[in-house]
mmCIF file of C-alpha atoms in Angstrom:
data_model
loop_
_atom_site.group_PDB
_atom_site.id
_atom_site.type_symbol
_atom_site.label_atom_id
_atom_site.label_comp_id
_atom_site.label_asym_id
_atom_site.label_seq_id
_atom_site.Cartn_x
_atom_site.Cartn_y
_atom_site.Cartn_z
ATOM 1 C CA MET A 23 143.306 102.981 48.910
ATOM 2 C CA GLN A 24 141.763 104.994 46.315
ATOM 3 C CA PRO A 25 137.394 104.897 46.042
ATOM 4 C CA LEU A 26 136.285 102.740 42.981
ATOM 5 C CA ASP A 27 135.179 104.634 39.974
ATOM 6 C CA ASP A 28 132.467 103.453 37.845
ATOM 7 C CA THR A 29 134.117 100.921 36.033
ATOM 8 C CA ARG A 30 135.485 99.520 38.880
ATOM 9 C CA ARG A 31 132.486 99.043 40.624
ATOM 10 C CA GLN A 32 130.855 97.181 37.787
ATOM 11 C CA ALA A 33 133.693 94.653 37.706
ATOM 12 C CA LEU A 34 133.131 93.891 41.661
ATOM 13 C CA ALA A 35 129.525 93.586 41.251
ATOM 14 C CA ALA A 36 130.481 91.242 37.857
ATOM 15 C CA ARG A 37 132.778 89.308 40.461
ATOM 16 C CA LEU A 38 130.396 88.913 42.994
ATOM 17 C CA ASP A 39 127.022 88.252 41.441
ATOM 18 C CA GLN A 40 128.314 84.694 39.730
ATOM 19 C CA PRO A 41 126.497 82.010 41.621
ATOM 20 C CA LEU A 42 128.802 79.096 43.516
ATOM 21 C CA THR A 43 128.235 75.555 44.473
ATOM 22 C CA ILE A 44 129.055 74.556 48.019
ATOM 23 C CA GLY A 45 128.540 70.946 48.375
ATOM 24 C CA SER A 46 125.299 70.004 46.725
ATOM 25 C CA LYS A 47 124.005 73.699 47.007
ATOM 26 C CA THR A 48 123.975 76.996 45.337
ATOM 27 C CA VAL A 49 124.466 80.419 46.559
ATOM 28 C CA ALA A 50 123.484 83.243 44.527
ATOM 29 C CA ASN A 51 126.611 85.340 44.914
ATOM 30 C CA ARG A 52 129.667 85.601 46.833
ATOM 31 C CA LEU A 53 129.076 88.393 48.856
ATOM 32 C CA TRP A 54 128.479 87.046 52.708
ATOM 33 C CA LEU A 55 127.587 87.855 56.196
ATOM 34 C CA ALA A 56 130.315 86.684 58.508
ATOM 35 C CA PRO A 57 129.175 85.153 61.712
ATOM 36 C CA LEU A 58 128.943 87.898 64.767
ATOM 37 C CA ALA A 59 128.392 86.737 68.482
ATOM 38 C CA GLY A 60 126.130 89.172 69.943
ATOM 39 C CA LEU A 61 125.370 90.868 66.785
ATOM 40 C CA GLY A 62 123.968 88.691 63.671
ATOM 41 C CA ASN A 63 121.172 87.943 65.335
ATOM 42 C CA VAL A 64 117.841 86.932 64.209
ATOM 43 C CA ALA A 65 116.418 90.890 64.480
ATOM 44 C CA PHE A 66 119.465 92.148 62.480
ATOM 45 C CA ARG A 67 119.180 89.240 59.639
ATOM 46 C CA GLU A 68 115.771 90.000 58.992
ATOM 47 C CA VAL A 69 116.441 93.860 58.524
ATOM 48 C CA LEU A 70 119.439 92.690 56.412
ATOM 49 C CA ASP A 71 117.315 91.156 54.335
ATOM 50 C CA GLY A 72 115.542 93.766 53.447
ATOM 51 C CA TYR A 73 118.253 95.583 51.835
ATOM 52 C CA GLY A 74 118.818 92.608 49.507
ATOM 53 C CA GLY A 75 122.196 91.488 47.857
ATOM 54 C CA CYS A 76 123.564 89.380 50.378
ATOM 55 C CA GLY A 77 124.549 86.010 49.380
ATOM 56 C CA LEU A 78 124.341 83.605 52.448
ATOM 57 C CA MET A 79 124.051 84.377 56.088
ATOM 58 C CA PHE A 80 125.454 82.641 59.300
ATOM 59 C CA THR A 81 124.052 82.907 62.647
ATOM 60 C CA GLU A 82 125.605 83.634 65.623
ATOM 61 C CA MET A 83 127.725 81.485 67.555
ATOM 62 C CA CYS A 84 125.988 78.587 68.995
ATOM 63 C CA GLY A 85 127.343 76.253 71.894
ATOM 64 C CA ALA A 86 127.531 72.459 70.591
ATOM 65 C CA LYS A 87 125.946 71.129 73.827
ATOM 66 C CA SER A 88 123.217 73.075 74.248
ATOM 67 C CA VAL A 89 122.062 72.814 70.293
ATOM 68 C CA PRO A 90 120.680 69.311 70.492
ATOM 69 C CA THR A 91 117.894 70.373 73.045
ATOM 70 C CA GLU A 92 117.688 74.112 72.763
ATOM 71 C CA SER A 93 114.089 75.581 71.695
ATOM 72 C CA PRO A 94 114.418 78.500 69.096
ATOM 73 C CA LEU A 95 111.492 79.963 70.757
ATOM 74 C CA VAL A 96 113.339 80.651 73.882
ATOM 75 C CA SER A 97 116.813 80.551 72.505
ATOM 76 C CA PRO A 98 118.537 83.879 71.761
ATOM 77 C CA VAL A 99 121.163 82.358 69.609
ATOM 78 C CA PHE A 100 119.950 79.336 68.212
ATOM 79 C CA ARG A 101 116.863 81.536 66.160
ATOM 80 C CA TRP A 102 115.560 82.146 62.858
ATOM 81 C CA ARG A 103 112.832 83.108 60.752
ATOM 82 C CA GLU A 104 111.336 80.181 58.073
ATOM 83 C CA ALA A 105 112.085 82.319 55.403
ATOM 84 C CA GLU A 106 115.643 82.726 55.875
ATOM 85 C CA LEU A 107 116.738 79.219 56.451
ATOM 86 C CA PRO A 108 117.131 78.385 52.874
ATOM 87 C CA ARG A 109 120.268 81.075 52.900
ATOM 88 C CA LEU A 110 121.127 80.368 56.413
ATOM 89 C CA VAL A 111 124.177 78.623 58.011
ATOM 90 C CA CYS A 112 124.445 77.603 61.671
ATOM 91 C CA GLN A 113 127.776 78.057 63.186
ATOM 92 C CA VAL A 114 128.408 76.301 66.210
ATOM 93 C CA ALA A 115 131.423 76.090 68.516
ATOM 94 C CA GLY A 116 132.677 72.635 70.422
ATOM 95 C CA ALA A 117 135.657 70.861 71.372
ATOM 96 C CA THR A 118 134.907 66.744 70.329
ATOM 97 C CA PRO A 119 133.080 64.819 67.557
ATOM 98 C CA GLU A 120 130.666 63.475 70.832
ATOM 99 C CA GLN A 121 129.758 67.419 71.077
ATOM 100 C CA MET A 122 129.314 68.395 67.356
ATOM 101 C CA VAL A 123 127.816 65.445 66.028
ATOM 102 C CA PRO A 124 124.218 66.111 67.424
ATOM 103 C CA ALA A 125 124.503 69.464 66.986
ATOM 104 C CA ALA A 126 125.005 69.237 63.714
ATOM 105 C CA ARG A 127 122.221 66.477 62.936
ATOM 106 C CA ARG A 128 120.033 69.045 64.991
ATOM 107 C CA VAL A 129 120.799 71.796 62.275
ATOM 108 C CA GLN A 130 120.385 69.611 59.452
ATOM 109 C CA ASP A 131 116.798 68.609 60.509
ATOM 110 C CA CYS A 132 116.028 72.128 61.381
ATOM 111 C CA GLY A 133 116.291 72.839 57.645
ATOM 112 C CA PHE A 134 119.447 75.449 57.326
ATOM 113 C CA PHE A 135 121.573 75.890 54.449
ATOM 114 C CA GLY A 136 124.615 74.472 56.038
ATOM 115 C CA PHE A 137 126.768 73.822 59.315
ATOM 116 C CA ASP A 138 129.659 75.795 60.566
ATOM 117 C CA ILE A 139 132.236 74.943 62.596
ATOM 118 C CA ASN A 140 133.727 77.809 64.690
ATOM 119 C CA MET A 141 137.588 77.485 64.990
ATOM 120 C CA GLY A 142 138.209 80.747 65.187
ATOM 121 C CA CYS A 143 136.810 82.469 68.330
ATOM 122 C CA SER A 144 139.839 83.349 70.997
ATOM 123 C CA VAL A 145 137.509 84.291 73.653
ATOM 124 C CA SER A 146 138.937 83.118 76.810
ATOM 125 C CA GLY A 147 135.695 81.248 78.011
ATOM 126 C CA ILE A 148 135.664 79.926 74.635
ATOM 127 C CA VAL A 149 139.437 78.487 74.705
ATOM 128 C CA LYS A 150 139.324 77.326 77.593
ATOM 129 C CA LYS A 151 136.742 74.776 76.569
ATOM 130 C CA ASN A 152 139.057 73.432 74.230
ATOM 131 C CA ALA A 153 136.729 74.781 71.115
ATOM 132 C CA GLY A 154 137.002 77.633 68.768
ATOM 133 C CA ALA A 155 140.128 78.670 68.205
ATOM 134 C CA ALA A 156 141.428 75.903 70.719
ATOM 135 C CA LEU A 157 140.994 73.707 68.105
ATOM 136 C CA LEU A 158 143.794 75.150 66.114
ATOM 137 C CA LYS A 159 146.267 74.147 68.775
ATOM 138 C CA ASP A 160 145.401 70.430 68.049
ATOM 139 C CA PRO A 161 145.188 69.969 64.331
ATOM 140 C CA ASP A 162 144.484 66.182 64.810
ATOM 141 C CA GLN A 163 141.623 67.115 67.007
ATOM 142 C CA ALA A 164 140.041 69.728 64.796
ATOM 143 C CA VAL A 165 140.132 67.163 61.927
ATOM 144 C CA ARG A 166 138.713 64.128 63.861
ATOM 145 C CA VAL A 167 135.726 66.990 64.158
ATOM 146 C CA VAL A 168 135.284 67.771 60.833
ATOM 147 C CA GLU A 169 135.617 64.002 59.884
ATOM 148 C CA ALA A 170 132.619 63.259 62.318
ATOM 149 C CA VAL A 171 130.303 65.996 61.629
ATOM 150 C CA ARG A 172 130.814 65.157 58.008
ATOM 151 C CA LYS A 173 130.059 61.853 58.225
ATOM 152 C CA ALA A 174 126.715 62.768 60.216
ATOM 153 C CA ILE A 175 125.209 65.178 57.723
ATOM 154 C CA SER A 176 124.894 65.824 53.939
ATOM 155 C CA ILE A 177 124.011 69.772 53.936
ATOM 156 C CA PRO A 178 127.192 71.876 53.263
ATOM 157 C CA LEU A 179 129.890 71.428 55.590
ATOM 158 C CA PHE A 180 131.938 75.246 56.249
ATOM 159 C CA ILE A 181 134.753 76.000 58.938
ATOM 160 C CA LYS A 182 135.649 79.689 59.840
ATOM 161 C CA PHE A 183 139.409 79.694 60.887
ATOM 162 C CA ARG A 184 142.586 81.945 61.466
ATOM 163 C CA THR A 185 146.327 81.840 60.943
ATOM 164 C CA GLY A 186 146.896 80.262 64.667
ATOM 165 C CA TRP A 187 148.387 80.864 67.551
ATOM 166 C CA THR A 188 151.464 82.061 65.662
ATOM 167 C CA PRO A 189 152.294 84.179 62.841
ATOM 168 C CA ASP A 190 153.357 81.022 60.497
ATOM 169 C CA ILE A 191 151.040 80.571 57.928
ATOM 170 C CA GLU A 192 152.020 76.779 56.686
ATOM 171 C CA PRO A 193 149.963 75.261 59.945
ATOM 172 C CA ALA A 194 146.789 76.909 58.389
ATOM 173 C CA VAL A 195 147.824 75.628 54.640
ATOM 174 C CA GLN A 196 148.461 72.415 56.064
ATOM 175 C CA LEU A 197 145.581 72.126 58.131
ATOM 176 C CA ALA A 198 143.249 73.646 55.045
ATOM 177 C CA ARG A 199 144.170 70.577 53.132
ATOM 178 C CA ARG A 200 143.193 68.545 55.403
ATOM 179 C CA PHE A 201 139.825 70.172 55.990
ATOM 180 C CA GLU A 202 139.514 69.655 52.510
ATOM 181 C CA ASP A 203 140.254 65.892 52.435
ATOM 182 C CA ALA A 204 138.089 65.393 55.820
ATOM 183 C CA GLY A 205 135.067 66.353 53.834
ATOM 184 C CA ALA A 206 134.567 70.224 54.176
ATOM 185 C CA ASP A 207 132.563 72.173 51.140
ATOM 186 C CA CYS A 208 133.869 75.801 51.976
ATOM 187 C CA LEU A 209 136.544 77.639 54.237
ATOM 188 C CA VAL A 210 136.216 80.819 55.138
ATOM 189 C CA PHE A 211 139.213 82.392 56.516
ATOM 190 C CA HIS A 212 140.570 85.281 58.599
ATOM 191 C CA PRO A 213 144.018 85.606 58.198
ATOM 192 C CA ARG A 214 145.059 87.213 61.920
ATOM 193 C CA MET A 215 146.599 85.132 64.881
ATOM 194 C CA ALA A 216 143.995 83.831 67.328
ATOM 195 C CA PRO A 217 145.033 85.912 70.452
ATOM 196 C CA ASP A 218 145.326 89.227 67.983
ATOM 197 C CA LYS A 219 142.150 91.830 68.904
ATOM 198 C CA ARG A 220 142.230 93.455 66.086
ATOM 199 C CA THR A 221 145.845 95.787 66.982
ATOM 200 C CA ARG A 222 147.253 94.832 63.545
ATOM 201 C CA PRO A 223 145.868 94.446 59.774
ATOM 202 C CA PRO A 224 145.294 91.131 58.634
ATOM 203 C CA VAL A 225 148.124 89.468 56.317
ATOM 204 C CA ARG A 226 146.151 89.282 52.725
ATOM 205 C CA SER A 227 148.698 87.214 51.072
ATOM 206 C CA HIS A 228 148.015 84.608 53.949
ATOM 207 C CA ILE A 229 144.469 84.129 52.307
ATOM 208 C CA LYS A 230 146.094 83.706 49.193
ATOM 209 C CA ALA A 231 148.163 80.745 50.505
ATOM 210 C CA VAL A 232 145.291 79.002 51.615
ATOM 211 C CA ALA A 233 142.972 79.627 48.864
ATOM 212 C CA ASP A 234 145.821 77.902 46.379
ATOM 213 C CA ALA A 235 146.165 75.261 48.888
ATOM 214 C CA VAL A 236 142.788 73.686 48.341
ATOM 215 C CA SER A 237 139.962 72.860 45.629
ATOM 216 C CA ILE A 238 136.934 74.029 47.624
ATOM 217 C CA PRO A 239 136.095 77.492 47.928
ATOM 218 C CA VAL A 240 137.897 79.827 50.414
ATOM 219 C CA PHE A 241 136.269 83.183 51.333
ATOM 220 C CA GLY A 242 138.256 85.857 52.998
ATOM 221 C CA ASN A 243 137.365 87.833 55.977
ATOM 222 C CA GLY A 244 139.171 91.029 57.931
ATOM 223 C CA ASP A 245 138.936 94.269 57.411
ATOM 224 C CA VAL A 246 137.002 94.929 54.731
ATOM 225 C CA VAL A 247 135.319 98.283 54.920
ATOM 226 C CA THR A 248 135.091 99.914 51.423
ATOM 227 C CA PRO A 249 134.094 98.901 47.916
ATOM 228 C CA ALA A 250 137.715 99.247 47.015
ATOM 229 C CA ASP A 251 138.873 96.783 50.329
ATOM 230 C CA CYS A 252 136.608 93.973 48.568
ATOM 231 C CA LEU A 253 137.795 94.301 45.328
ATOM 232 C CA ASP A 254 141.343 94.397 46.219
ATOM 233 C CA MET A 255 140.640 90.954 48.371
ATOM 234 C CA LEU A 256 139.098 89.528 45.393
ATOM 235 C CA GLU A 257 141.669 90.386 42.706
ATOM 236 C CA THR A 258 144.854 89.531 45.139
ATOM 237 C CA THR A 259 143.880 86.307 47.389
ATOM 238 C CA ASN A 260 142.513 84.193 44.629
ATOM 239 C CA CYS A 261 139.593 84.052 47.309
ATOM 240 C CA ALA A 262 136.051 83.003 45.664
ATOM 241 C CA GLY A 263 134.088 85.789 47.784
ATOM 242 C CA VAL A 264 133.839 87.963 50.620
ATOM 243 C CA SER A 265 132.649 87.417 54.025
ATOM 244 C CA VAL A 266 131.918 90.496 55.954
ATOM 245 C CA GLY A 267 131.469 91.109 59.453
ATOM 246 C CA ARG A 268 131.389 94.450 61.268
ATOM 247 C CA MET A 269 131.170 96.773 58.498
ATOM 248 C CA ALA A 270 127.760 95.077 57.751
ATOM 249 C CA ILE A 271 126.618 95.560 60.993
ATOM 250 C CA ALA A 272 127.338 99.321 60.232
ATOM 251 C CA ARG A 273 126.216 99.539 56.887
ATOM 252 C CA PRO A 274 124.014 96.436 56.458
ATOM 253 C CA TRP A 275 122.904 98.338 52.403
ATOM 254 C CA LEU A 276 126.731 97.508 51.546
ATOM 255 C CA PHE A 277 125.526 93.898 49.997
ATOM 256 C CA ALA A 278 122.833 95.852 47.762
ATOM 257 C CA GLU A 279 125.609 98.483 46.928
ATOM 258 C CA TRP A 280 128.563 96.276 46.116
ATOM 259 C CA THR A 281 126.383 93.737 43.954
ATOM 260 C CA SER A 282 124.058 96.206 42.103
ATOM 261 C CA PRO A 283 123.597 99.922 41.051
ATOM 262 C CA TYR A 284 121.539 100.622 44.421
ATOM 263 C CA THR A 285 122.201 103.857 45.938
ATOM 264 C CA PRO A 286 121.251 104.405 49.921
ATOM 265 C CA PRO A 287 119.033 107.413 50.271
ATOM 266 C CA GLU A 288 119.887 110.022 52.828
ATOM 267 C CA THR A 289 117.790 108.868 55.298
ATOM 268 C CA CYS A 290 119.375 105.544 55.058
ATOM 269 C CA PHE A 291 121.053 105.691 58.502
ATOM 270 C CA ARG A 292 118.221 107.116 60.480
ATOM 271 C CA GLY A 293 115.841 104.486 58.868
ATOM 272 C CA TYR A 294 118.458 101.461 59.582
ATOM 273 C CA ALA A 295 118.378 102.752 63.137
ATOM 274 C CA LEU A 296 114.959 102.984 63.560
ATOM 275 C CA ARG A 297 113.882 99.278 61.529
ATOM 276 C CA LEU A 298 116.427 97.452 63.996
ATOM 277 C CA ALA A 299 115.072 98.457 66.915
ATOM 278 C CA ASP A 300 111.344 97.663 65.607
ATOM 279 C CA ALA A 301 112.878 94.057 65.039
ATOM 280 C CA LEU A 302 114.449 93.395 68.256
ATOM 281 C CA ASP A 303 111.618 94.448 70.001
ATOM 282 C CA ARG A 304 109.784 91.888 67.964
ATOM 283 C CA HIS A 305 112.334 88.981 68.922
ATOM 284 C CA PHE A 306 113.449 89.488 71.994
ATOM 285 C CA ASP A 307 112.214 90.419 75.160
ATOM 286 C CA PRO A 308 112.905 94.213 76.504
ATOM 287 C CA VAL A 309 115.779 93.561 78.380
ATOM 288 C CA ARG A 310 117.890 91.320 75.755
ATOM 289 C CA ALA A 311 116.618 94.342 72.898
ATOM 290 C CA LEU A 312 118.312 97.086 74.715
ATOM 291 C CA LYS A 313 121.250 94.963 75.629
ATOM 292 C CA ARG A 314 121.639 93.762 71.519
ATOM 293 C CA TYR A 315 120.712 97.754 70.309
ATOM 294 C CA ARG A 316 123.684 99.030 72.738
ATOM 295 C CA LEU A 317 125.802 96.374 71.132
ATOM 296 C CA PHE A 318 125.217 97.662 68.026
ATOM 297 C CA THR A 319 125.502 101.513 68.520
ATOM 298 C CA ILE A 320 129.373 100.791 68.924
ATOM 299 C CA TYR A 321 129.666 99.958 64.771
ATOM 300 C CA PHE A 322 126.926 102.004 64.215
ATOM 301 C CA ALA A 323 128.652 105.158 65.602
ATOM 302 C CA ALA A 324 131.705 104.724 64.193
ATOM 303 C CA ASN A 325 130.175 106.075 60.626
ATOM 304 C CA PHE A 326 129.945 109.661 62.007
ATOM 305 C CA LEU A 327 132.757 112.126 62.980
ATOM 306 C CA PHE A 328 131.962 112.582 66.276
ATOM 307 C CA GLY A 329 130.527 108.967 66.908
ATOM 308 C CA HIS A 330 131.385 108.839 70.577
ATOM 309 C CA SER A 331 129.172 111.219 71.216
ATOM 310 C CA LEU A 332 126.132 109.989 69.397
ATOM 311 C CA GLN A 333 127.097 106.761 71.535
ATOM 312 C CA SER A 334 126.810 108.209 74.581
ATOM 313 C CA TRP A 335 123.396 109.540 73.572
ATOM 314 C CA PHE A 336 122.164 105.692 72.923
ATOM 315 C CA LEU A 337 124.029 104.341 76.325
ATOM 316 C CA LYS A 338 121.754 106.543 78.310
ATOM 317 C CA ALA A 339 118.784 105.157 77.189
ATOM 318 C CA ARG A 340 117.026 103.104 79.679
ATOM 319 C CA ASN A 341 114.523 101.149 77.148
ATOM 320 C CA MET A 342 113.718 100.631 73.469
ATOM 321 C CA ASP A 343 111.131 103.739 73.640
ATOM 322 C CA GLU A 344 114.074 106.344 74.935
ATOM 323 C CA ILE A 345 116.260 104.330 71.909
ATOM 324 C CA ARG A 346 113.600 105.783 69.674
ATOM 325 C CA GLU A 347 113.913 109.348 71.044
ATOM 326 C CA VAL A 348 117.272 109.412 70.527
ATOM 327 C CA ILE A 349 117.050 108.363 67.052
ATOM 328 C CA GLN A 350 114.609 110.895 66.074
ATOM 329 C CA LYS A 351 116.849 113.783 68.024
ATOM 330 C CA HIS A 352 120.124 112.897 66.799
ATOM 331 C CA ILE A 353 120.490 110.985 63.992
ATOM 332 C CA GLN A 354 119.724 113.434 60.884
ATOM 333 C CA PRO A 355 120.594 113.704 56.897
ATOM 334 C CA ASP A 356 123.274 116.166 57.635
ATOM 335 C CA LEU A 357 125.387 114.278 60.307
ATOM 336 C CA GLN A 358 128.752 114.624 59.380
ATOM 337 C CA LEU A 359 130.052 110.700 58.143
ATOM 338 C CA VAL A 360 133.565 109.673 58.318
ATOM 339 C CA LYS A 361 135.138 109.204 54.792
ATOM 340 C CA ARG A 362 136.146 105.617 56.355
ATOM 341 C CA PRO A 363 134.870 104.275 59.219
ATOM 342 C CA ASN A 364 136.852 102.733 62.059
ATOM 343 C CA LEU A 365 135.550 99.946 63.235
ATOM 344 C CA SER A 366 138.458 99.323 65.902
ATOM 345 C CA MET A 367 137.129 103.034 67.607
ATOM 346 C CA TYR A 368 136.081 101.241 70.372
ATOM 347 C CA ASN A 369 138.680 98.752 71.015
ATOM 348 C CA ILE A 370 136.337 95.727 71.524
#
């Protein structure tokens, strides 16, 4: 896909910068951070906020059984900054209305913008509990969960889901209609089968099928790496906006870059790497901070021609001070970038 010229970039910004009503609330724009387990933590979101341009952010996936009694002072995932709550949606995975309703009420009481039901995660530990993408195997149960949560809360209700467990898009289309009837305010759709670990490209036409089937907003998600990818998704699928995941970890300034004339400076990668290290140190203990930083480096290193070598230096670091030494020594403005980050290069 060819890079966008100035006219097309302006067209992209114009489409993304339109406010959108979700339930009883309004979001400033249509470019959002996708929920990312292990990555979309409070420290990353703080750094992301510093760049601007992100209309709505989602937490990491939280467990429905834990949320009702979980302390944000202790929890590594159910944690936030007060300043971000008006633009923050809490994503929760659970299997039954009995699990999800108390979690939804807690999220509403804490002041989140909205509540997101995870029906997309296909990690075996989640699926074995009949949560995440497992709910797509039982559409009636999935709808019962949505109906129960809708009755329990008044804040916007989101659902993140996939095509399903077969390539056929029709079950997802039917579910989308049932989700709308059950009271969902917005759908975020990833057009891959649940078992697919990004070995095949997402099927963009499936986003259009879902978006055309309902009157509530549908956001597209999946392999949006460049501004051209983003504009193509908007123009070909009829989606209301775009949800960006792994690429947001690689280049968090993309939200500002795609929605405004912002141009990142030559020192953007080094500055980002240092800011994230500092934010992780503020929000987490040393062991958790280092673990989360190592996970981040998978996507950060995908920006560079010799990314594997760079990541190997990070993985040798034994603490956050050594992480900073790697940044100072190895991340320089002349580090050669790839034209298109390959976010599947590490096969995770």
